[in-house]
Structure formats: C-alpha cells, structure tokens
C-alpha cells in the first residue's frame, strides 16, 4: 500500500477544498425543504462549486453521472439525484467532492426534513457521534483500526445498529481515493500506523436495522437489505499529534440548518 503524507502547504490547500464542500453543503442547508428534489440539490451544488472556480469531482468519476450523491431514507450511499419531491420525515445524506487547485475535498452530511420517527432521529445523532469518536483516534502513532473500532464500538456495540461492511472511508489527496482504506468496523491496534499529515475521509455508514446492503441495477445506489433507514456522515481529517485536525467544517452547515425551520435539529 502506498500511503501519501502531505506537506503543511498541501494541507492548507486541502483545507480550502474541504471547506468549499462545507460551504456547498451549507447552501443546501439554507434551502432544503419538503417538495424540493434531489436533482435540484445536484444543480445547486454543481453551480456553486463551479462559481468558486472548482470542479465537482464525482461527476464522471468511474462513470458516475451526477455532481452529488443524494441518499434518501433506506439508501445508504451513492444515491442518484432524481425528480421525486422530498417529503416531511425524509432523511437525506448529501455527499459531494470537489477538486480545487489540484486537491480533493470529499465530505457528507445527513439532513432530517421535519418530523420523523424518534428512532431515526436517534440514528442520525449516533452516526454523527460515531464519526467524532473515530476522529478522536486519528492521531500520530495510532493505527487505522483504532478509528474503525471506535466507530463500531459506539454504533454497533453500544446502540445495536448495523455498521456497513462493504463500503469504507479512505485516504484523500490529489486523488479522490488513496490508501489506506478506513473501515467503520475492526480491531484496535490493527492496520497501518498513522503518521503526521495523513489525510483521511472518515465516513461512518450506519443502518437502523441490518448491516446487510445491496446495490441496485444502476450499479451505484446502495440500499439497506431490510428497507430501514441508513445514515452517513463524513469529514476530511488530518492526522496530527495529540488531536486530529478536521479540515471540513460542520459548524457552518449546522448554523444554516438551525436557521431553516424545515430541518429538524432537535438531536444536537
């Protein structure tokens, strides 16, 4: 495996790319409401990124036909944007990548539209918590398995959710997917030892019910086997001594989310 460590100057550029994704997701948070379609989200995000002199990196990546992945309810990840109006009670993960100055940003956020079942709100809360539990372990001399274990421990062992096995987080840099892989399950002390300035996209994909998933005939859309809700959060994270540096920014998304009466932020 070829792990690529970044320089401080490169980390600064990667932070700009990650923040552009955060700013794009903030634009979604400002306007998202029942009746809107995920295709409208896709256009909004594509236009915003291009206006900021960057390129949406998912478009045409291995033939992927859209700017964003918009995964609603039982779709875990890689959902195609479509013209179906979102409705009260839906949860939607918007995952987006950009290339800015040659560097990739790639992160995701799950939004709750209006009132939904308490167990779904709890799933969103715990998935977001599990992301931060993983990030706490992204420090120098830890191993990748320490991140994986922390996420699984919180989501699966503590809360009984299904942690998806088929899809994993990953290194990030000049490419969208670099080594190492970052599973959301695993053993402490396993996997590559992390050194300073390794950049990872850490992304728990957590299911309300079974961990089992299937891919639709489109070759992309991943759904839960039991049709129950799935949740997905992702941050771009730089490994440092003592405490990880988070390159993306949820605070601006959350501020916009809280100001939007159509979105449910009761869980945080």
PDB file of C-alpha atoms in Angstrom:
ATOM      1  CA  UNK A   1       0.000   0.000   0.000  1.00  0.00           C
ATOM      2  CA  UNK A   2       1.205   3.454  -0.914  1.00  0.00           C
ATOM      3  CA  UNK A   3       0.331   5.966   1.798  1.00  0.00           C
ATOM      4  CA  UNK A   4       0.988   9.567   0.766  1.00  0.00           C
ATOM      5  CA  UNK A   5       1.769  12.070   3.512  1.00  0.00           C
ATOM      6  CA  UNK A   6       1.145  15.747   2.807  1.00  0.00           C
ATOM      7  CA  UNK A   7       3.227  18.850   3.485  1.00  0.00           C
ATOM      8  CA  UNK A   8       1.848  21.714   5.604  1.00  0.00           C
ATOM      9  CA  UNK A   9       1.379  23.759   2.420  1.00  0.00           C
ATOM     10  CA  UNK A  10      -0.556  20.906   0.833  1.00  0.00           C
ATOM     11  CA  UNK A  11      -2.712  20.518   3.959  1.00  0.00           C
ATOM     12  CA  UNK A  12      -3.593  24.227   3.697  1.00  0.00           C
ATOM     13  CA  UNK A  13      -4.761  23.705   0.098  1.00  0.00           C
ATOM     14  CA  UNK A  14      -6.683  20.563   1.080  1.00  0.00           C
ATOM     15  CA  UNK A  15      -8.410  22.532   3.816  1.00  0.00           C
ATOM     16  CA  UNK A  16      -9.628  25.030   1.198  1.00  0.00           C
ATOM     17  CA  UNK A  17     -11.032  22.168  -0.887  1.00  0.00           C
ATOM     18  CA  UNK A  18     -12.716  20.584   2.152  1.00  0.00           C
ATOM     19  CA  UNK A  19     -14.171  23.952   3.188  1.00  0.00           C
ATOM     20  CA  UNK A  20     -15.605  24.501  -0.270  1.00  0.00           C
ATOM     21  CA  UNK A  21     -17.554  21.255   0.184  1.00  0.00           C
ATOM     22  CA  UNK A  22     -18.693  22.505   3.614  1.00  0.00           C
ATOM     23  CA  UNK A  23     -19.800  25.816   2.099  1.00  0.00           C
ATOM     24  CA  UNK A  24     -21.668  23.966  -0.657  1.00  0.00           C
ATOM     25  CA  UNK A  25     -23.481  21.766   1.892  1.00  0.00           C
ATOM     26  CA  UNK A  26     -24.284  24.971   3.803  1.00  0.00           C
ATOM     27  CA  UNK A  27     -26.065  26.281   0.697  1.00  0.00           C
ATOM     28  CA  UNK A  28     -28.133  23.083   0.723  1.00  0.00           C
ATOM     29  CA  UNK A  29     -28.891  23.546   4.431  1.00  0.00           C
ATOM     30  CA  UNK A  30     -30.208  27.053   3.760  1.00  0.00           C
ATOM     31  CA  UNK A  31     -32.868  25.987   1.237  1.00  0.00           C
ATOM     32  CA  UNK A  32     -33.645  22.310   1.825  1.00  0.00           C
ATOM     33  CA  UNK A  33     -37.349  21.679   2.421  1.00  0.00           C
ATOM     34  CA  UNK A  34     -40.148  19.234   1.643  1.00  0.00           C
ATOM     35  CA  UNK A  35     -41.167  19.482  -2.018  1.00  0.00           C
ATOM     36  CA  UNK A  36     -37.615  20.111  -3.191  1.00  0.00           C
ATOM     37  CA  UNK A  37     -35.987  17.378  -5.298  1.00  0.00           C
ATOM     38  CA  UNK A  38     -32.524  15.878  -5.012  1.00  0.00           C
ATOM     39  CA  UNK A  39     -31.996  16.859  -8.669  1.00  0.00           C
ATOM     40  CA  UNK A  40     -32.440  20.497  -7.593  1.00  0.00           C
ATOM     41  CA  UNK A  41     -29.826  19.895  -4.877  1.00  0.00           C
ATOM     42  CA  UNK A  42     -27.492  18.434  -7.506  1.00  0.00           C
ATOM     43  CA  UNK A  43     -27.806  21.516  -9.734  1.00  0.00           C
ATOM     44  CA  UNK A  44     -27.412  23.950  -6.834  1.00  0.00           C
ATOM     45  CA  UNK A  45     -24.232  22.185  -5.691  1.00  0.00           C
ATOM     46  CA  UNK A  46     -22.738  21.885  -9.172  1.00  0.00           C
ATOM     47  CA  UNK A  47     -23.352  25.568  -9.923  1.00  0.00           C
ATOM     48  CA  UNK A  48     -21.988  26.723  -6.546  1.00  0.00           C
ATOM     49  CA  UNK A  49     -18.756  24.752  -6.945  1.00  0.00           C
ATOM     50  CA  UNK A  50     -18.188  25.965 -10.499  1.00  0.00           C
ATOM     51  CA  UNK A  51     -18.854  29.565  -9.380  1.00  0.00           C
ATOM     52  CA  UNK A  52     -15.975  29.043  -6.925  1.00  0.00           C
ATOM     53  CA  UNK A  53     -13.557  28.019  -9.695  1.00  0.00           C
ATOM     54  CA  UNK A  54     -13.568  24.361  -8.708  1.00  0.00           C
ATOM     55  CA  UNK A  55     -14.700  21.110 -10.314  1.00  0.00           C
ATOM     56  CA  UNK A  56     -17.310  18.702  -8.895  1.00  0.00           C
ATOM     57  CA  UNK A  57     -15.163  15.563  -8.622  1.00  0.00           C
ATOM     58  CA  UNK A  58     -17.886  12.905  -8.528  1.00  0.00           C
ATOM     59  CA  UNK A  59     -19.204  13.841 -11.978  1.00  0.00           C
ATOM     60  CA  UNK A  60     -17.916  11.194 -14.408  1.00  0.00           C
ATOM     61  CA  UNK A  61     -15.838   9.526 -11.659  1.00  0.00           C
ATOM     62  CA  UNK A  62     -15.848   5.904 -12.878  1.00  0.00           C
ATOM     63  CA  UNK A  63     -18.868   6.931 -14.963  1.00  0.00           C
ATOM     64  CA  UNK A  64     -20.900   8.379 -12.072  1.00  0.00           C
ATOM     65  CA  UNK A  65     -23.458  10.652 -13.831  1.00  0.00           C
ATOM     66  CA  UNK A  66     -24.108  13.422 -11.257  1.00  0.00           C
ATOM     67  CA  UNK A  67     -22.381  16.100  -9.145  1.00  0.00           C
ATOM     68  CA  UNK A  68     -23.510  14.750  -5.775  1.00  0.00           C
ATOM     69  CA  UNK A  69     -24.718  11.578  -4.164  1.00  0.00           C
ATOM     70  CA  UNK A  70     -28.133  12.166  -2.591  1.00  0.00           C
ATOM     71  CA  UNK A  71     -29.136   9.184  -0.478  1.00  0.00           C
ATOM     72  CA  UNK A  72     -32.672   9.265   0.933  1.00  0.00           C
ATOM     73  CA  UNK A  73     -34.037   7.086   3.768  1.00  0.00           C
ATOM     74  CA  UNK A  74     -33.018   3.446   3.084  1.00  0.00           C
ATOM     75  CA  UNK A  75     -30.362   4.472   0.558  1.00  0.00           C
ATOM     76  CA  UNK A  76     -27.026   4.150   2.355  1.00  0.00           C
ATOM     77  CA  UNK A  77     -24.757   5.937  -0.141  1.00  0.00           C
ATOM     78  CA  UNK A  78     -24.294   6.694  -3.853  1.00  0.00           C
ATOM     79  CA  UNK A  79     -27.949   7.585  -4.434  1.00  0.00           C
ATOM     80  CA  UNK A  80     -28.650   9.160  -7.830  1.00  0.00           C
ATOM     81  CA  UNK A  81     -30.307  12.579  -7.656  1.00  0.00           C
ATOM     82  CA  UNK A  82     -33.852  12.376  -9.054  1.00  0.00           C
ATOM     83  CA  UNK A  83     -37.073  14.340  -9.546  1.00  0.00           C
ATOM     84  CA  UNK A  84     -39.019  12.787  -6.662  1.00  0.00           C
ATOM     85  CA  UNK A  85     -40.075  15.572  -4.256  1.00  0.00           C
ATOM     86  CA  UNK A  86     -38.633  15.138  -0.772  1.00  0.00           C
ATOM     87  CA  UNK A  87     -41.246  14.839   1.930  1.00  0.00           C
ATOM     88  CA  UNK A  88     -41.631  15.612   5.607  1.00  0.00           C
ATOM     89  CA  UNK A  89     -39.884  12.892   7.618  1.00  0.00           C
ATOM     90  CA  UNK A  90     -37.270  12.034   4.985  1.00  0.00           C
ATOM     91  CA  UNK A  91     -33.599  11.938   5.844  1.00  0.00           C
ATOM     92  CA  UNK A  92     -31.148  12.753   3.074  1.00  0.00           C
ATOM     93  CA  UNK A  93     -27.395  12.361   3.011  1.00  0.00           C
ATOM     94  CA  UNK A  94     -25.697  14.744   0.594  1.00  0.00           C
ATOM     95  CA  UNK A  95     -22.170  13.614  -0.261  1.00  0.00           C
ATOM     96  CA  UNK A  96     -20.018  15.762  -2.501  1.00  0.00           C
ATOM     97  CA  UNK A  97     -16.463  16.039  -3.763  1.00  0.00           C
ATOM     98  CA  UNK A  98     -14.585  18.937  -5.346  1.00  0.00           C
ATOM     99  CA  UNK A  99     -11.201  19.445  -6.930  1.00  0.00           C
ATOM    100  CA  UNK A 100      -9.711  22.832  -6.046  1.00  0.00           C
ATOM    101  CA  UNK A 101      -6.123  23.718  -7.003  1.00  0.00           C
ATOM    102  CA  UNK A 102      -5.487  20.043  -7.765  1.00  0.00           C
ATOM    103  CA  UNK A 103      -6.624  18.788  -4.349  1.00  0.00           C
ATOM    104  CA  UNK A 104      -9.744  16.874  -3.357  1.00  0.00           C
ATOM    105  CA  UNK A 105     -12.325  17.673  -0.710  1.00  0.00           C
ATOM    106  CA  UNK A 106     -14.931  14.969  -0.053  1.00  0.00           C
ATOM    107  CA  UNK A 107     -17.465  15.046   2.708  1.00  0.00           C
ATOM    108  CA  UNK A 108     -21.074  14.403   3.576  1.00  0.00           C
ATOM    109  CA  UNK A 109     -23.877  15.421   5.906  1.00  0.00           C
ATOM    110  CA  UNK A 110     -27.273  13.880   6.691  1.00  0.00           C
ATOM    111  CA  UNK A 111     -30.256  16.231   6.946  1.00  0.00           C
ATOM    112  CA  UNK A 112     -33.615  15.471   8.612  1.00  0.00           C
ATOM    113  CA  UNK A 113     -36.657  17.064   6.980  1.00  0.00           C
ATOM    114  CA  UNK A 114     -39.307  17.990   9.517  1.00  0.00           C
ATOM    115  CA  UNK A 115     -40.785  15.438  11.882  1.00  0.00           C
ATOM    116  CA  UNK A 116     -39.591  11.877  11.630  1.00  0.00           C
ATOM    117  CA  UNK A 117     -39.659   8.820  13.885  1.00  0.00           C
ATOM    118  CA  UNK A 118     -37.666   9.166  17.120  1.00  0.00           C
ATOM    119  CA  UNK A 119     -35.607   6.079  16.267  1.00  0.00           C
ATOM    120  CA  UNK A 120     -34.491   7.712  13.008  1.00  0.00           C
ATOM    121  CA  UNK A 121     -33.525  10.935  14.804  1.00  0.00           C
ATOM    122  CA  UNK A 122     -31.545   8.791  17.265  1.00  0.00           C
ATOM    123  CA  UNK A 123     -29.799   7.006  14.362  1.00  0.00           C
ATOM    124  CA  UNK A 124     -28.696  10.370  12.933  1.00  0.00           C
ATOM    125  CA  UNK A 125     -27.456  11.514  16.341  1.00  0.00           C
ATOM    126  CA  UNK A 126     -25.464   8.350  16.984  1.00  0.00           C
ATOM    127  CA  UNK A 127     -23.965   8.239  13.480  1.00  0.00           C
ATOM    128  CA  UNK A 128     -22.689  11.796  13.880  1.00  0.00           C
ATOM    129  CA  UNK A 129     -21.336  10.927  17.343  1.00  0.00           C
ATOM    130  CA  UNK A 130     -19.596   7.835  15.963  1.00  0.00           C
ATOM    131  CA  UNK A 131     -17.840   9.973  13.348  1.00  0.00           C
ATOM    132  CA  UNK A 132     -16.325  12.129  16.091  1.00  0.00           C
ATOM    133  CA  UNK A 133     -15.414   9.021  18.135  1.00  0.00           C
ATOM    134  CA  UNK A 134     -13.447   7.855  15.109  1.00  0.00           C
ATOM    135  CA  UNK A 135     -11.830  11.252  14.563  1.00  0.00           C
ATOM    136  CA  UNK A 136     -10.589  11.232  18.187  1.00  0.00           C
ATOM    137  CA  UNK A 137      -8.409   8.247  17.264  1.00  0.00           C
ATOM    138  CA  UNK A 138      -6.887   9.866  14.130  1.00  0.00           C
ATOM    139  CA  UNK A 139      -3.658  10.793  15.885  1.00  0.00           C
ATOM    140  CA  UNK A 140       0.032  10.079  15.327  1.00  0.00           C
ATOM    141  CA  UNK A 141       1.139   6.526  16.265  1.00  0.00           C
ATOM    142  CA  UNK A 142      -2.405   5.177  16.427  1.00  0.00           C
ATOM    143  CA  UNK A 143      -3.455   2.609  13.848  1.00  0.00           C
ATOM    144  CA  UNK A 144      -6.291   2.841  11.339  1.00  0.00           C
ATOM    145  CA  UNK A 145      -8.051   0.013  13.222  1.00  0.00           C
ATOM    146  CA  UNK A 146      -8.303   2.296  16.267  1.00  0.00           C
ATOM    147  CA  UNK A 147     -10.585   4.594  14.228  1.00  0.00           C
ATOM    148  CA  UNK A 148     -12.585   1.630  12.922  1.00  0.00           C
ATOM    149  CA  UNK A 149     -13.006   0.123  16.392  1.00  0.00           C
ATOM    150  CA  UNK A 150     -14.162   3.411  17.946  1.00  0.00           C
ATOM    151  CA  UNK A 151     -16.899   3.855  15.320  1.00  0.00           C
ATOM    152  CA  UNK A 152     -18.096   0.252  15.555  1.00  0.00           C
ATOM    153  CA  UNK A 153     -17.984   0.274  19.359  1.00  0.00           C
ATOM    154  CA  UNK A 154     -20.306   3.290  19.533  1.00  0.00           C
ATOM    155  CA  UNK A 155     -22.737   2.495  16.714  1.00  0.00           C
ATOM    156  CA  UNK A 156     -22.953  -1.275  16.874  1.00  0.00           C
ATOM    157  CA  UNK A 157     -21.899  -2.485  20.307  1.00  0.00           C
ATOM    158  CA  UNK A 158     -23.418   0.399  22.285  1.00  0.00           C
ATOM    159  CA  UNK A 159     -26.504   1.159  20.165  1.00  0.00           C
ATOM    160  CA  UNK A 160     -27.147  -2.046  18.214  1.00  0.00           C
ATOM    161  CA  UNK A 161     -27.094  -0.507  14.739  1.00  0.00           C
ATOM    162  CA  UNK A 162     -25.821  -2.216  11.588  1.00  0.00           C
ATOM    163  CA  UNK A 163     -22.378  -0.993  10.540  1.00  0.00           C
ATOM    164  CA  UNK A 164     -21.991  -1.364   6.780  1.00  0.00           C
ATOM    165  CA  UNK A 165     -19.049  -3.595   5.839  1.00  0.00           C
ATOM    166  CA  UNK A 166     -18.961  -3.234   2.042  1.00  0.00           C
ATOM    167  CA  UNK A 167     -18.056   0.470   1.936  1.00  0.00           C
ATOM    168  CA  UNK A 168     -15.233   2.216   3.760  1.00  0.00           C
ATOM    169  CA  UNK A 169     -13.548   5.548   4.316  1.00  0.00           C
ATOM    170  CA  UNK A 170     -10.251   6.282   2.597  1.00  0.00           C
ATOM    171  CA  UNK A 171      -7.162   8.384   2.190  1.00  0.00           C
ATOM    172  CA  UNK A 172      -7.621  11.645   0.273  1.00  0.00           C
ATOM    173  CA  UNK A 173      -5.297  13.961  -1.642  1.00  0.00           C
ATOM    174  CA  UNK A 174      -4.601  14.568  -5.321  1.00  0.00           C
ATOM    175  CA  UNK A 175      -6.858  11.546  -5.844  1.00  0.00           C
ATOM    176  CA  UNK A 176     -10.371  11.016  -4.519  1.00  0.00           C
ATOM    177  CA  UNK A 177      -9.460   7.606  -3.112  1.00  0.00           C
ATOM    178  CA  UNK A 178      -5.990   6.940  -1.732  1.00  0.00           C
ATOM    179  CA  UNK A 179      -4.588   4.394   0.683  1.00  0.00           C
ATOM    180  CA  UNK A 180      -5.311   3.451   3.365  1.00  0.00           C
ATOM    181  CA  UNK A 181      -8.864   2.181   3.489  1.00  0.00           C
ATOM    182  CA  UNK A 182     -10.689   3.192   6.691  1.00  0.00           C
ATOM    183  CA  UNK A 183     -13.370   0.642   7.603  1.00  0.00           C
ATOM    184  CA  UNK A 184     -16.061   1.551  10.130  1.00  0.00           C
ATOM    185  CA  UNK A 185     -15.544  -1.760  11.930  1.00  0.00           C
ATOM    186  CA  UNK A 186     -12.426  -3.554  13.105  1.00  0.00           C
ATOM    187  CA  UNK A 187      -9.946  -4.259  15.862  1.00  0.00           C
ATOM    188  CA  UNK A 188      -7.913  -1.832  17.913  1.00  0.00           C
ATOM    189  CA  UNK A 189      -4.220  -1.989  17.073  1.00  0.00           C
ATOM    190  CA  UNK A 190      -4.838  -3.333  13.557  1.00  0.00           C
ATOM    191  CA  UNK A 191      -3.992  -1.719  10.227  1.00  0.00           C
ATOM    192  CA  UNK A 192      -1.349   0.797   9.179  1.00  0.00           C
ATOM    193  CA  UNK A 193       0.265   3.008  11.809  1.00  0.00           C
ATOM    194  CA  UNK A 194      -0.619   6.655  11.175  1.00  0.00           C
ATOM    195  CA  UNK A 195       1.990   9.385  10.851  1.00  0.00           C
ATOM    196  CA  UNK A 196       1.540  13.144  10.838  1.00  0.00           C
ATOM    197  CA  UNK A 197      -0.237  14.723   7.843  1.00  0.00           C
ATOM    198  CA  UNK A 198      -2.024  11.649   6.629  1.00  0.00           C
ATOM    199  CA  UNK A 199      -5.395  12.909   5.337  1.00  0.00           C
ATOM    200  CA  UNK A 200      -8.401  10.622   5.703  1.00  0.00           C
ATOM    201  CA  UNK A 201     -12.036  10.798   4.696  1.00  0.00           C
ATOM    202  CA  UNK A 202     -13.676   9.170   7.711  1.00  0.00           C
ATOM    203  CA  UNK A 203     -17.265   8.233   6.925  1.00  0.00           C
ATOM    204  CA  UNK A 204     -19.486   6.032   9.089  1.00  0.00           C
ATOM    205  CA  UNK A 205     -22.378   4.454   7.173  1.00  0.00           C
ATOM    206  CA  UNK A 206     -24.773   3.180   9.804  1.00  0.00           C
ATOM    207  CA  UNK A 207     -28.074   1.333   9.390  1.00  0.00           C
ATOM    208  CA  UNK A 208     -31.066   1.363  11.747  1.00  0.00           C
ATOM    209  CA  UNK A 209     -31.559  -2.371  11.196  1.00  0.00           C
ATOM    210  CA  UNK A 210     -29.400  -4.964   9.491  1.00  0.00           C
ATOM    211  CA  UNK A 211     -25.862  -4.205   8.342  1.00  0.00           C
ATOM    212  CA  UNK A 212     -26.655  -6.007   5.072  1.00  0.00           C
ATOM    213  CA  UNK A 213     -26.946  -3.909   1.907  1.00  0.00           C
ATOM    214  CA  UNK A 214     -27.455  -4.426  -1.824  1.00  0.00           C
ATOM    215  CA  UNK A 215     -26.634  -2.414  -4.928  1.00  0.00           C
ATOM    216  CA  UNK A 216     -29.400  -1.530  -7.380  1.00  0.00           C
ATOM    217  CA  UNK A 217     -29.279  -2.317 -11.092  1.00  0.00           C
ATOM    218  CA  UNK A 218     -27.899   1.175 -11.798  1.00  0.00           C
ATOM    219  CA  UNK A 219     -24.611  -0.132 -10.403  1.00  0.00           C
ATOM    220  CA  UNK A 220     -24.346   2.651  -7.809  1.00  0.00           C
ATOM    221  CA  UNK A 221     -27.315   3.042  -5.452  1.00  0.00           C
ATOM    222  CA  UNK A 222     -26.677   1.113  -2.223  1.00  0.00           C
ATOM    223  CA  UNK A 223     -29.744   0.286  -0.120  1.00  0.00           C
ATOM    224  CA  UNK A 224     -30.328  -1.471   3.181  1.00  0.00           C
ATOM    225  CA  UNK A 225     -31.464  -5.073   2.769  1.00  0.00           C
ATOM    226  CA  UNK A 226     -34.397  -4.592   5.187  1.00  0.00           C
ATOM    227  CA  UNK A 227     -35.580  -1.233   3.806  1.00  0.00           C
ATOM    228  CA  UNK A 228     -34.923   0.554   7.104  1.00  0.00           C
ATOM    229  CA  UNK A 229     -33.185   3.935   7.271  1.00  0.00           C
ATOM    230  CA  UNK A 230     -29.454   4.453   6.844  1.00  0.00           C
ATOM    231  CA  UNK A 231     -27.325   7.416   7.868  1.00  0.00           C
ATOM    232  CA  UNK A 232     -23.999   8.751   6.569  1.00  0.00           C
ATOM    233  CA  UNK A 233     -21.667  11.471   7.847  1.00  0.00           C
ATOM    234  CA  UNK A 234     -18.172  12.208   6.525  1.00  0.00           C
ATOM    235  CA  UNK A 235     -15.363  14.581   7.480  1.00  0.00           C
ATOM    236  CA  UNK A 236     -11.939  15.226   5.946  1.00  0.00           C
ATOM    237  CA  UNK A 237      -9.398  14.764   8.724  1.00  0.00           C
ATOM    238  CA  UNK A 238      -5.653  15.354   9.018  1.00  0.00           C
ATOM    239  CA  UNK A 239      -3.717  13.136  11.428  1.00  0.00           C
ATOM    240  CA  UNK A 240      -1.785  15.184  13.992  1.00  0.00           C
ATOM    241  CA  UNK A 241      -0.082  14.635  17.349  1.00  0.00           C
ATOM    242  CA  UNK A 242      -2.480  14.600  20.280  1.00  0.00           C
ATOM    243  CA  UNK A 243      -5.541  15.780  18.364  1.00  0.00           C
ATOM    244  CA  UNK A 244      -6.705  15.409  14.768  1.00  0.00           C
ATOM    245  CA  UNK A 245      -7.229  18.484  12.609  1.00  0.00           C
ATOM    246  CA  UNK A 246     -10.664  18.456  10.948  1.00  0.00           C
ATOM    247  CA  UNK A 247     -10.336  20.116   7.534  1.00  0.00           C
ATOM    248  CA  UNK A 248     -14.061  20.283   6.720  1.00  0.00           C
ATOM    249  CA  UNK A 249     -16.479  22.315   8.863  1.00  0.00           C
ATOM    250  CA  UNK A 250     -19.854  21.223  10.210  1.00  0.00           C
ATOM    251  CA  UNK A 251     -20.383  24.409  12.241  1.00  0.00           C
ATOM    252  CA  UNK A 252     -21.412  26.466   9.191  1.00  0.00           C
ATOM    253  CA  UNK A 253     -23.743  23.711   7.977  1.00  0.00           C
ATOM    254  CA  UNK A 254     -25.313  23.421  11.432  1.00  0.00           C
ATOM    255  CA  UNK A 255     -25.837  27.181  11.725  1.00  0.00           C
ATOM    256  CA  UNK A 256     -27.718  27.215   8.398  1.00  0.00           C
ATOM    257  CA  UNK A 257     -29.619  24.075   9.393  1.00  0.00           C
ATOM    258  CA  UNK A 258     -30.759  25.631  12.668  1.00  0.00           C
ATOM    259  CA  UNK A 259     -31.923  28.767  10.821  1.00  0.00           C
ATOM    260  CA  UNK A 260     -34.026  26.651   8.435  1.00  0.00           C
ATOM    261  CA  UNK A 261     -37.377  25.829  10.070  1.00  0.00           C
ATOM    262  CA  UNK A 262     -37.893  22.956   7.618  1.00  0.00           C
ATOM    263  CA  UNK A 263     -34.999  20.981   9.065  1.00  0.00           C
ATOM    264  CA  UNK A 264     -35.004  19.023  12.303  1.00  0.00           C
ATOM    265  CA  UNK A 265     -32.041  19.837  14.542  1.00  0.00           C
ATOM    266  CA  UNK A 266     -33.611  18.601  17.780  1.00  0.00           C
ATOM    267  CA  UNK A 267     -30.921  15.973  18.258  1.00  0.00           C
ATOM    268  CA  UNK A 268     -27.987  18.358  18.869  1.00  0.00           C
TER     269      UNK A 268
END
